[in-house]
Amino acid sequence: MSEFASPPATATGAAPPRSGPRSFAPQSGFSPWKDPSQAPIVRFDNVTKQFGDFVAVKSCTLDIYEREFFALLGPSGCGKSTLLRMLAGFEQPTDGRIMVQGKDITALPPYERSDVNMMFQSYALFPHMTVESNIGFGLRQEGMPKGEIAARVEEAMAMVELKPFAKRKPNQLSGGQQQRVALARAIAKKPRIMLLDEPLGALDKKLRQQAQFELMRIQESTGTTFIIVTHDQEEAMTVASRIAVMDKGNIIQVATPNDIYEAPKSRYVAGFIGDVNVLEGKVSGITDGVIDIEGAVSGCHYKTRSNEPVSIGQQVWLAIRPEKVRITHDKPQSAINVVNGKVDDVGYLGSISHYHVKIGNGQRVTALRANTAMTVGPPISWEDDVWMDWPTEAGIILTS
Ligand code: ATP
């Protein structure tokens, strides 16, 4: 571990939900978590962390596999940094075990966890040292021979494209360049597992997006297992092979970005990842995997295909992503999966528009429509009376 690094700054608040997903599989076909013969590189086994009476992490069990780019995602204060800091050895679990490559490391101090290295949000660069000297610092501390240090520093600088800045001091670099120095310093130690706590927190949106792709490139080219903490759902969706969504010290769902988006397990996850419409109702029929729902809005009936074990009369919620909702002036032929209302707000975003429609119970339902010449019918505007419908496959049934 890099004992010279200072603790991470606290990130503030969750990012506003956005539409998604815009992710792609960073390592296409890579899914060791589905292979029972694969052993995890990291295992959190029933790990709890209390600070006095406060439980920051509650009985978390989680497996992370070699070469994964794993994201811990959740709002501020949900316990994601604490989980990462326990893996780094900066915090001791109150209960449970942490295993790395099958070995129990729970009691090991940070400097004996040679497989893991952490890059902090605050970068923690030495102001009086040049870029190359900062990058080589950890290696000098280890007593590595000079020639090997020089080669490792050169390699790390090339990887993050910092060679032209080798002789500069941190105050002669931009925020993004400083972040790359911190990353190069962590890479130079060639850890098997890289821990990144809000590594891009100090960058503006554009730089942040560039840096996300840089991180993915470095992660793939080095084959290192990356575990990133972020409160930015879009960032997690972009970089991660899998995401653990956390809330109040609990891991709520662990899945690929696509599954988190398309098959969220609860209203919390559905609402945290992207925009979603959630319609309340009661199960009124179950036939061959198709569930009928009597909507809480009078006269509304929904149908969805699901294997979720539900019973007649059970209260459920139907989640539908805005891009799956069709909006028209004309009443659809089918009366199923249809809501009617008045356009309350229109958001023009260039290539697409968002339509917020107030339905019978005062709830707003959002639809997205592409602004292409292909769009049929007259334009939809404020105060228009509209119909919204969606296919049976689009609704996700949620029981909590
Ligand atoms: P953020 O995104 O804001 O960094 P987080 O999800 O990473 O949030 P943690 O830093 O893990 O959250 O903190 C989880 C909870 O534990 C918070 O309520 C925090 O106040 C509390 N906590 C963390 N460290 C300590 C500590 N040393 N003593 C007491 N409480 C702590």
GROMACS .gro file of C-alpha atoms and ligand atoms in nm:
model
  431
    1MET     CA    1   0.000   0.000   0.000
    2SER     CA    2   0.104   0.359  -0.052
    3GLU     CA    3   0.143   0.466   0.307
    4PHE     CA    4   0.222   0.823   0.198
    5ALA     CA    5  -0.120   0.889   0.050
    6SER     CA    6  -0.368   1.099   0.247
    7PRO     CA    7  -0.730   0.998   0.305
    8PRO     CA    8  -0.974   1.068   0.025
    9ALA     CA    9  -1.182   1.381   0.017
   10THR     CA   10  -1.553   1.322   0.073
   11ALA     CA   11  -1.763   1.333  -0.240
   12THR     CA   12  -2.093   1.516  -0.221
   13GLY     CA   13  -2.433   1.389  -0.318
   14ALA     CA   14  -2.555   1.152  -0.583
   15ALA     CA   15  -2.552   1.254  -0.947
   16PRO     CA   16  -2.894   1.334  -1.085
   17PRO     CA   17  -3.037   1.035  -1.263
   18ARG     CA   18  -2.983   1.034  -1.639
   19SER     CA   19  -3.111   0.824  -1.919
   20GLY     CA   20  -2.899   0.531  -2.014
   21PRO     CA   21  -2.737   0.307  -2.078
   22ARG     CA   22  -2.453   0.440  -2.288
   23SER     CA   23  -2.215   0.175  -2.168
   24PHE     CA   24  -2.052  -0.093  -2.373
   25ALA     CA   25  -1.896  -0.414  -2.254
   26PRO     CA   26  -1.531  -0.319  -2.189
   27GLN     CA   27  -1.429  -0.682  -2.211
   28SER     CA   28  -1.680  -0.842  -2.439
   29GLY     CA   29  -1.769  -1.199  -2.341
   30PHE     CA   30  -1.583  -1.162  -2.012
   31SER     CA   31  -1.800  -1.296  -1.727
   32PRO     CA   32  -1.601  -1.506  -1.476
   33TRP     CA   33  -1.874  -1.452  -1.214
   34LYS     CA   34  -2.091  -1.693  -1.417
   35ASP     CA   35  -1.825  -1.964  -1.413
   36PRO     CA   36  -1.844  -2.179  -1.097
   37SER     CA   37  -1.487  -2.302  -1.150
   38GLN     CA   38  -1.346  -1.948  -1.115
   39ALA     CA   39  -1.227  -1.838  -0.771
   40PRO     CA   40  -1.267  -1.469  -0.687
   41ILE     CA   41  -0.956  -1.254  -0.642
   42VAL     CA   42  -1.135  -1.058  -0.368
   43ARG     CA   43  -1.399  -1.188  -0.132
   44PHE     CA   44  -1.583  -0.984   0.128
   45ASP     CA   45  -1.731  -1.247   0.356
   46ASN     CA   46  -2.011  -1.111   0.577
   47VAL     CA   47  -1.818  -0.791   0.644
   48THR     CA   48  -1.960  -0.539   0.890
   49LYS     CA   49  -1.806  -0.208   0.995
   50GLN     CA   50  -1.933  -0.009   1.289
   51PHE     CA   51  -1.814   0.333   1.398
   52GLY     CA   52  -1.938   0.337   1.758
   53ASP     CA   53  -2.311   0.259   1.736
   54PHE     CA   54  -2.329   0.354   1.369
   55VAL     CA   55  -2.322   0.066   1.120
   56ALA     CA   56  -2.148   0.196   0.805
   57VAL     CA   57  -2.131  -0.145   0.628
   58LYS     CA   58  -2.380  -0.422   0.711
   59SER     CA   59  -2.292  -0.792   0.661
   60CYS     CA   60  -2.167  -0.742   0.305
   61THR     CA   61  -2.075  -1.047   0.102
   62LEU     CA   62  -1.924  -0.981  -0.237
   63ASP     CA   63  -1.694  -1.163  -0.483
   64ILE     CA   64  -1.479  -0.974  -0.734
   65TYR     CA   65  -1.288  -1.158  -1.008
   66GLU     CA   66  -0.947  -1.109  -1.163
   67ARG     CA   67  -0.940  -0.851  -1.449
   68GLU     CA   68  -1.278  -0.708  -1.350
   69PHE     CA   69  -1.341  -0.336  -1.356
   70PHE     CA   70  -1.575  -0.334  -1.059
   71ALA     CA   71  -1.770  -0.028  -0.943
   72LEU     CA   72  -1.907   0.039  -0.595
   73LEU     CA   73  -2.189   0.282  -0.659
   74GLY     CA   74  -2.421   0.462  -0.423
   75PRO     CA   75  -2.515   0.797  -0.274
   76SER     CA   76  -2.292   0.987  -0.035
   77GLY     CA   77  -2.252   0.810   0.298
   78CYS     CA   78  -2.374   0.466   0.181
   79GLY     CA   79  -2.050   0.296   0.291
   80LYS     CA   80  -1.870   0.242  -0.040
   81SER     CA   81  -1.543   0.413   0.064
   82THR     CA   82  -1.548   0.226   0.393
   83LEU     CA   83  -1.572  -0.104   0.203
   84LEU     CA   84  -1.278  -0.003  -0.017
   85ARG     CA   85  -1.073   0.124   0.279
   86MET     CA   86  -1.124  -0.211   0.456
   87LEU     CA   87  -0.981  -0.389   0.151
   88ALA     CA   88  -0.687  -0.147   0.154
   89GLY     CA   89  -0.635  -0.209   0.525
   90PHE     CA   90  -0.705   0.148   0.642
   91GLU     CA   91  -1.012   0.032   0.835
   92GLN     CA   92  -1.060  -0.292   1.027
   93PRO     CA   93  -1.391  -0.478   0.988
   94THR     CA   94  -1.593  -0.510   1.309
   95ASP     CA   95  -1.703  -0.852   1.187
   96GLY     CA   96  -1.642  -1.081   0.888
   97ARG     CA   97  -1.339  -1.163   0.674
   98ILE     CA   98  -1.168  -1.021   0.367
   99MET     CA   99  -0.991  -1.265   0.139
  100VAL     CA  100  -0.749  -1.191  -0.146
  101GLN     CA  101  -0.665  -1.485  -0.370
  102GLY     CA  102  -0.808  -1.721  -0.113
  103LYS     CA  103  -0.592  -1.583   0.170
  104ASP     CA  104  -0.747  -1.416   0.474
  105ILE     CA  105  -0.594  -1.067   0.486
  106THR     CA  106  -0.835  -0.919   0.743
  107ALA     CA  107  -0.567  -0.874   1.007
  108LEU     CA  108  -0.285  -0.758   0.776
  109PRO     CA  109  -0.169  -0.394   0.798
  110PRO     CA  110  -0.185  -0.191   0.473
  111TYR     CA  111   0.188  -0.220   0.398
  112GLU     CA  112   0.168  -0.600   0.401
  113ARG     CA  113  -0.109  -0.602   0.138
  114SER     CA  114   0.128  -0.596  -0.156
  115ASP     CA  115  -0.140  -0.713  -0.401
  116VAL     CA  116  -0.344  -0.396  -0.351
  117ASN     CA  117  -0.265  -0.031  -0.415
  118MET     CA  118  -0.495   0.266  -0.373
  119MET     CA  119  -0.523   0.586  -0.572
  120PHE     CA  120  -0.692   0.861  -0.374
  121GLN     CA  121  -0.919   1.136  -0.497
  122SER     CA  122  -0.689   1.397  -0.346
  123TYR     CA  123  -0.392   1.261  -0.554
  124ALA     CA  124  -0.154   1.329  -0.259
  125LEU     CA  125   0.139   1.430  -0.483
  126PHE     CA  126   0.461   1.567  -0.334
  127PRO     CA  127   0.482   1.933  -0.442
  128HIS     CA  128   0.865   1.951  -0.431
  129MET     CA  129   0.917   1.644  -0.650
  130THR     CA  130   0.901   1.623  -1.029
  131VAL     CA  131   0.648   1.406  -1.206
  132GLU     CA  132   0.897   1.121  -1.254
  133SER     CA  133   1.017   1.148  -0.899
  134ASN     CA  134   0.660   1.134  -0.767
  135ILE     CA  135   0.589   0.827  -0.979
  136GLY     CA  136   0.903   0.649  -0.858
  137PHE     CA  137   0.856   0.735  -0.491
  138GLY     CA  138   0.681   0.415  -0.382
  139LEU     CA  139   0.937   0.203  -0.567
  140ARG     CA  140   1.230   0.382  -0.396
  141GLN     CA  141   1.059   0.321  -0.060
  142GLU     CA  142   1.052  -0.049  -0.145
  143GLY     CA  143   1.427  -0.039  -0.212
  144MET     CA  144   1.395  -0.143  -0.575
  145PRO     CA  145   1.720  -0.121  -0.782
  146LYS     CA  146   1.761   0.214  -0.963
  147GLY     CA  147   1.757   0.070  -1.315
  148GLU     CA  148   1.432  -0.113  -1.252
  149ILE     CA  149   1.273   0.199  -1.102
  150ALA     CA  150   1.369   0.402  -1.409
  151ALA     CA  151   1.219   0.141  -1.640
  152ARG     CA  152   0.895   0.117  -1.442
  153VAL     CA  153   0.859   0.497  -1.423
  154GLU     CA  154   0.920   0.527  -1.797
  155GLU     CA  155   0.660   0.259  -1.869
  156ALA     CA  156   0.400   0.416  -1.637
  157MET     CA  157   0.460   0.765  -1.785
  158ALA     CA  158   0.416   0.630  -2.137
  159MET     CA  159   0.093   0.457  -2.039
  160VAL     CA  160  -0.068   0.777  -1.913
  161GLU     CA  161   0.104   0.999  -2.177
  162LEU     CA  162   0.302   1.203  -1.927
  163LYS     CA  163   0.650   1.177  -2.079
  164PRO     CA  164   0.661   1.542  -2.197
  165PHE     CA  165   0.590   1.652  -1.837
  166ALA     CA  166   0.848   1.429  -1.664
  167LYS     CA  167   1.053   1.720  -1.523
  168ARG     CA  168   0.760   1.938  -1.414
  169LYS     CA  169   0.640   1.982  -1.057
  170PRO     CA  170   0.272   1.918  -0.966
  171ASN     CA  171   0.190   2.293  -0.950
  172GLN     CA  172   0.293   2.320  -1.318
  173LEU     CA  173   0.029   2.066  -1.421
  174SER     CA  174  -0.346   2.082  -1.485
  175GLY     CA  175  -0.588   1.889  -1.262
  176GLY     CA  176  -0.621   1.616  -1.524
  177GLN     CA  177  -0.243   1.582  -1.557
  178GLN     CA  178  -0.203   1.561  -1.179
  179GLN     CA  179  -0.464   1.287  -1.174
  180ARG     CA  180  -0.260   1.099  -1.434
  181VAL     CA  181   0.054   1.131  -1.218
  182ALA     CA  182  -0.134   0.980  -0.924
  183LEU     CA  183  -0.256   0.701  -1.148
  184ALA     CA  184   0.093   0.639  -1.292
  185ARG     CA  185   0.237   0.626  -0.941
  186ALA     CA  186  -0.017   0.359  -0.846
  187ILE     CA  187   0.037   0.165  -1.172
  188ALA     CA  188   0.416   0.171  -1.136
  189LYS     CA  189   0.388  -0.055  -0.835
  190LYS     CA  190   0.215  -0.313  -1.057
  191PRO     CA  191  -0.048  -0.415  -0.803
  192ARG     CA  192  -0.282  -0.701  -0.889
  193ILE     CA  193  -0.572  -0.502  -0.753
  194MET     CA  194  -0.604  -0.126  -0.798
  195LEU     CA  195  -0.841   0.061  -0.570
  196LEU     CA  196  -0.967   0.396  -0.693
  197ASP     CA  197  -1.175   0.616  -0.464
  198GLU     CA  198  -1.358   0.876  -0.677
  199PRO     CA  199  -1.041   0.905  -0.892
  200LEU     CA  200  -1.196   1.150  -1.136
  201GLY     CA  201  -1.381   1.362  -0.884
  202ALA     CA  202  -1.173   1.674  -0.945
  203LEU     CA  203  -1.216   1.679  -1.322
  204ASP     CA  204  -1.477   1.866  -1.524
  205LYS     CA  205  -1.733   1.665  -1.720
  206LYS     CA  206  -1.546   1.656  -2.052
  207LEU     CA  207  -1.208   1.565  -1.900
  208ARG     CA  208  -1.382   1.316  -1.678
  209GLN     CA  209  -1.530   1.135  -1.977
  210GLN     CA  210  -1.191   1.125  -2.150
  211ALA     CA  211  -1.029   0.998  -1.830
  212GLN     CA  212  -1.289   0.722  -1.797
  213PHE     CA  213  -1.183   0.583  -2.135
  214GLU     CA  214  -0.816   0.619  -2.036
  215LEU     CA  215  -0.880   0.422  -1.720
  216MET     CA  216  -1.055   0.150  -1.920
  217ARG     CA  217  -0.766   0.135  -2.168
  218ILE     CA  218  -0.508   0.107  -1.888
  219GLN     CA  219  -0.713  -0.149  -1.700
  220GLU     CA  220  -0.742  -0.368  -2.008
  221SER     CA  221  -0.380  -0.331  -2.119
  222THR     CA  222  -0.237  -0.410  -1.774
  223GLY     CA  223  -0.489  -0.681  -1.687
  224THR     CA  224  -0.515  -0.536  -1.337
  225THR     CA  225  -0.832  -0.579  -1.136
  226PHE     CA  226  -0.978  -0.230  -1.082
  227ILE     CA  227  -1.224  -0.151  -0.804
  228ILE     CA  228  -1.361   0.200  -0.829
  229VAL     CA  229  -1.579   0.395  -0.586
  230THR     CA  230  -1.811   0.643  -0.749
  231HIS     CA  231  -2.140   0.819  -0.680
  232ASP     CA  232  -2.179   0.892  -1.054
  233GLN     CA  233  -2.406   0.629  -1.210
  234GLU     CA  234  -2.308   0.727  -1.562
  235GLU     CA  235  -1.941   0.676  -1.477
  236ALA     CA  236  -2.012   0.332  -1.329
  237MET     CA  237  -2.220   0.236  -1.633
  238THR     CA  238  -1.938   0.346  -1.866
  239VAL     CA  239  -1.637   0.180  -1.709
  240ALA     CA  240  -1.753  -0.120  -1.511
  241SER     CA  241  -1.783  -0.488  -1.593
  242ARG     CA  242  -2.011  -0.514  -1.288
  243ILE     CA  243  -2.160  -0.272  -1.043
  244ALA     CA  244  -2.256  -0.314  -0.678
  245VAL     CA  245  -2.531  -0.066  -0.592
  246MET     CA  246  -2.519   0.026  -0.223
  247ASP     CA  247  -2.763   0.198   0.010
  248LYS     CA  248  -2.721   0.266   0.382
  249GLY     CA  249  -2.440   0.016   0.429
  250ASN     CA  250  -2.611  -0.262   0.232
  251ILE     CA  251  -2.530  -0.404  -0.109
  252ILE     CA  252  -2.866  -0.392  -0.284
  253GLN     CA  253  -2.776  -0.547  -0.620
  254VAL     CA  254  -2.464  -0.671  -0.798
  255ALA     CA  255  -2.493  -0.704  -1.176
  256THR     CA  256  -2.357  -0.591  -1.512
  257PRO     CA  257  -2.445  -0.233  -1.615
  258ASN     CA  258  -2.694  -0.371  -1.865
  259ASP     CA  259  -2.868  -0.593  -1.610
  260ILE     CA  260  -2.876  -0.314  -1.351
  261TYR     CA  261  -3.047  -0.095  -1.610
  262GLU     CA  262  -3.275  -0.351  -1.770
  263ALA     CA  263  -3.351  -0.568  -1.468
  264PRO     CA  264  -3.324  -0.362  -1.149
  265LYS     CA  265  -3.427  -0.555  -0.838
  266SER     CA  266  -3.600  -0.269  -0.656
  267ARG     CA  267  -3.743   0.080  -0.698
  268TYR     CA  268  -3.429   0.213  -0.531
  269VAL     CA  269  -3.197   0.062  -0.795
  270ALA     CA  270  -3.432   0.149  -1.083
  271GLY     CA  271  -3.447   0.512  -0.969
  272PHE     CA  272  -3.076   0.542  -0.898
  273ILE     CA  273  -2.969   0.424  -1.244
  274GLY     CA  274  -3.117   0.647  -1.511
  275ASP     CA  275  -3.467   0.787  -1.550
  276VAL     CA  276  -3.756   0.556  -1.487
  277ASN     CA  277  -4.135   0.569  -1.468
  278VAL     CA  278  -4.277   0.372  -1.177
  279LEU     CA  279  -4.649   0.291  -1.187
  280GLU     CA  280  -4.818   0.139  -0.885
  281GLY     CA  281  -5.075  -0.139  -0.901
  282LYS     CA  282  -5.202  -0.474  -0.772
  283VAL     CA  283  -5.154  -0.813  -0.937
  284SER     CA  284  -5.490  -0.916  -1.089
  285GLY     CA  285  -5.389  -1.222  -1.289
  286ILE     CA  286  -5.096  -1.454  -1.368
  287THR     CA  287  -5.098  -1.663  -1.687
  288ASP     CA  288  -4.798  -1.840  -1.839
  289GLY     CA  289  -4.544  -1.589  -1.711
  290VAL     CA  290  -4.755  -1.287  -1.805
  291ILE     CA  291  -4.867  -1.079  -1.508
  292ASP     CA  292  -5.177  -0.860  -1.521
  293ILE     CA  293  -5.179  -0.554  -1.303
  294GLU     CA  294  -5.468  -0.331  -1.210
  295GLY     CA  295  -5.315   0.014  -1.199
  296ALA     CA  296  -5.358   0.249  -0.903
  297VAL     CA  297  -5.469   0.505  -1.163
  298SER     CA  298  -5.836   0.435  -1.228
  299GLY     CA  299  -5.905   0.251  -1.553
  300CYS     CA  300  -5.541   0.159  -1.619
  301HIS     CA  301  -5.443  -0.201  -1.679
  302TYR     CA  302  -5.092  -0.322  -1.739
  303LYS     CA  303  -4.938  -0.647  -1.857
  304THR     CA  304  -4.579  -0.759  -1.828
  305ARG     CA  305  -4.379  -1.072  -1.878
  306SER     CA  306  -4.194  -1.176  -1.561
  307ASN     CA  307  -4.074  -1.472  -1.358
  308GLU     CA  308  -4.097  -1.272  -1.037
  309PRO     CA  309  -4.288  -1.481  -0.778
  310VAL     CA  310  -4.596  -1.267  -0.710
  311SER     CA  311  -4.946  -1.349  -0.590
  312ILE     CA  312  -5.291  -1.220  -0.681
  313GLY     CA  313  -5.370  -0.900  -0.493
  314GLN     CA  314  -5.002  -0.823  -0.416
  315GLN     CA  315  -4.895  -0.460  -0.440
  316VAL     CA  316  -4.631  -0.417  -0.712
  317TRP     CA  317  -4.469  -0.144  -0.914
  318LEU     CA  318  -4.409  -0.146  -1.285
  319ALA     CA  319  -4.089   0.026  -1.396
  320ILE     CA  320  -4.068   0.146  -1.756
  321ARG     CA  321  -3.773   0.334  -1.903
  322PRO     CA  322  -3.875   0.657  -2.083
  323GLU     CA  323  -3.714   0.550  -2.410
  324LYS     CA  324  -3.955   0.253  -2.420
  325VAL     CA  325  -4.264   0.469  -2.388
  326ARG     CA  326  -4.432   0.580  -2.710
  327ILE     CA  327  -4.614   0.912  -2.705
  328THR     CA  328  -4.883   1.009  -2.956
  329HIS     CA  329  -5.187   1.233  -3.001
  330ASP     CA  330  -5.392   0.933  -3.111
  331LYS     CA  331  -5.549   0.684  -2.874
  332PRO     CA  332  -5.378   0.343  -2.918
  333GLN     CA  333  -5.598   0.055  -3.025
  334SER     CA  334  -5.512  -0.161  -2.725
  335ALA     CA  335  -5.627  -0.050  -2.379
  336ILE     CA  336  -5.345  -0.238  -2.206
  337ASN     CA  337  -5.021  -0.060  -2.105
  338VAL     CA  338  -5.169   0.278  -2.187
  339VAL     CA  339  -5.187   0.599  -1.985
  340ASN     CA  340  -5.337   0.928  -2.087
  341GLY     CA  341  -5.251   1.280  -1.973
  342LYS     CA  342  -5.149   1.637  -2.050
  343VAL     CA  343  -4.800   1.744  -2.151
  344ASP     CA  344  -4.658   1.929  -1.854
  345ASP     CA  345  -4.309   1.998  -1.977
  346VAL     CA  346  -4.095   1.942  -2.285
  347GLY     CA  347  -3.716   1.923  -2.268
  348TYR     CA  348  -3.540   1.968  -2.600
  349LEU     CA  349  -3.198   1.803  -2.594
  350GLY     CA  350  -3.099   1.830  -2.959
  351SER     CA  351  -3.121   1.477  -3.090
  352ILE     CA  352  -3.401   1.378  -2.851
  353SER     CA  353  -3.684   1.543  -2.658
  354HIS     CA  354  -3.818   1.451  -2.314
  355TYR     CA  355  -4.193   1.479  -2.264
  356HIS     CA  356  -4.322   1.495  -1.908
  357VAL     CA  357  -4.689   1.411  -1.897
  358LYS     CA  358  -4.921   1.451  -1.598
  359ILE     CA  359  -5.153   1.149  -1.574
  360GLY     CA  360  -5.476   1.085  -1.377
  361ASN     CA  361  -5.330   1.067  -1.026
  362GLY     CA  362  -5.110   1.372  -1.079
  363GLN     CA  363  -4.800   1.156  -1.137
  364ARG     CA  364  -4.561   1.256  -1.415
  365VAL     CA  365  -4.469   0.998  -1.675
  366THR     CA  366  -4.175   1.063  -1.906
  367ALA     CA  367  -4.134   0.959  -2.267
  368LEU     CA  368  -3.836   1.017  -2.496
  369ARG     CA  369  -3.875   1.083  -2.865
  370ALA     CA  370  -3.594   1.109  -3.119
  371ASN     CA  371  -3.595   1.438  -3.309
  372THR     CA  372  -3.550   1.291  -3.653
  373ALA     CA  373  -3.717   1.376  -3.979
  374MET     CA  374  -3.860   1.025  -3.955
  375THR     CA  375  -4.079   1.116  -3.655
  376VAL     CA  376  -4.436   1.086  -3.772
  377GLY     CA  377  -4.731   1.307  -3.682
  378PRO     CA  378  -4.755   1.668  -3.574
  379PRO     CA  379  -4.514   1.797  -3.308
  380ILE     CA  380  -4.613   1.741  -2.946
  381SER     CA  381  -4.629   2.050  -2.732
  382TRP     CA  382  -4.720   2.185  -2.385
  383GLU     CA  383  -5.078   2.125  -2.269
  384ASP     CA  384  -5.141   1.871  -2.549
  385ASP     CA  385  -5.364   1.579  -2.456
  386VAL     CA  386  -5.152   1.271  -2.529
  387TRP     CA  387  -5.148   0.893  -2.501
  388MET     CA  388  -4.850   0.692  -2.389
  389ASP     CA  389  -4.809   0.319  -2.436
  390TRP     CA  390  -4.539   0.057  -2.417
  391PRO     CA  391  -4.494  -0.309  -2.518
  392THR     CA  392  -4.547  -0.596  -2.272
  393GLU     CA  393  -4.171  -0.667  -2.272
  394ALA     CA  394  -4.084  -0.312  -2.160
  395GLY     CA  395  -4.226  -0.323  -1.806
  396ILE     CA  396  -4.017  -0.453  -1.518
  397ILE     CA  397  -4.213  -0.573  -1.217
  398LEU     CA  398  -4.077  -0.464  -0.879
  399THR     CA  399  -4.196  -0.588  -0.543
  400SER     CA  400  -4.000  -0.351  -0.320
  401ATP     P1  401  -1.903   0.953  -0.003
  401ATP     O1  402  -1.943   0.927  -0.145
  401ATP     O2  403  -1.968   1.074   0.054
  401ATP     O3  404  -1.756   0.943   0.021
  401ATP     P2  405  -1.936   0.685   0.102
  401ATP     O4  406  -2.047   0.601   0.051
  401ATP     O5  407  -1.801   0.657   0.051
  401ATP     O6  408  -1.973   0.837   0.084
  401ATP     P3  409  -1.829   0.629   0.361
  401ATP     O7  410  -1.715   0.723   0.357
  401ATP     O8  411  -1.800   0.485   0.344
  401ATP     O9  412  -1.941   0.673   0.260
  401ATP    O10  413  -1.903   0.650   0.500
  401ATP     C1  414  -2.016   0.571   0.536
  401ATP     C2  415  -2.071   0.624   0.666
  401ATP    O11  416  -1.979   0.601   0.770
  401ATP     C3  417  -2.096   0.777   0.663
  401ATP    O12  418  -2.217   0.805   0.730
  401ATP     C4  419  -1.978   0.832   0.739
  401ATP    O13  420  -2.015   0.950   0.807
  401ATP     C5  421  -1.946   0.721   0.837
  401ATP     N1  422  -1.804   0.719   0.869
  401ATP     C6  423  -1.702   0.699   0.783
  401ATP     N2  424  -1.583   0.701   0.847
  401ATP     C7  425  -1.610   0.725   0.977
  401ATP     C8  426  -1.530   0.738   1.095
  401ATP     N3  427  -1.397   0.726   1.090
  401ATP     N4  428  -1.596   0.760   1.211
  401ATP     C9  429  -1.731   0.769   1.217
  401ATP     N5  430  -1.812   0.757   1.110
  401ATP    C10  431  -1.753   0.734   0.992
   0.00000   0.00000   0.00000
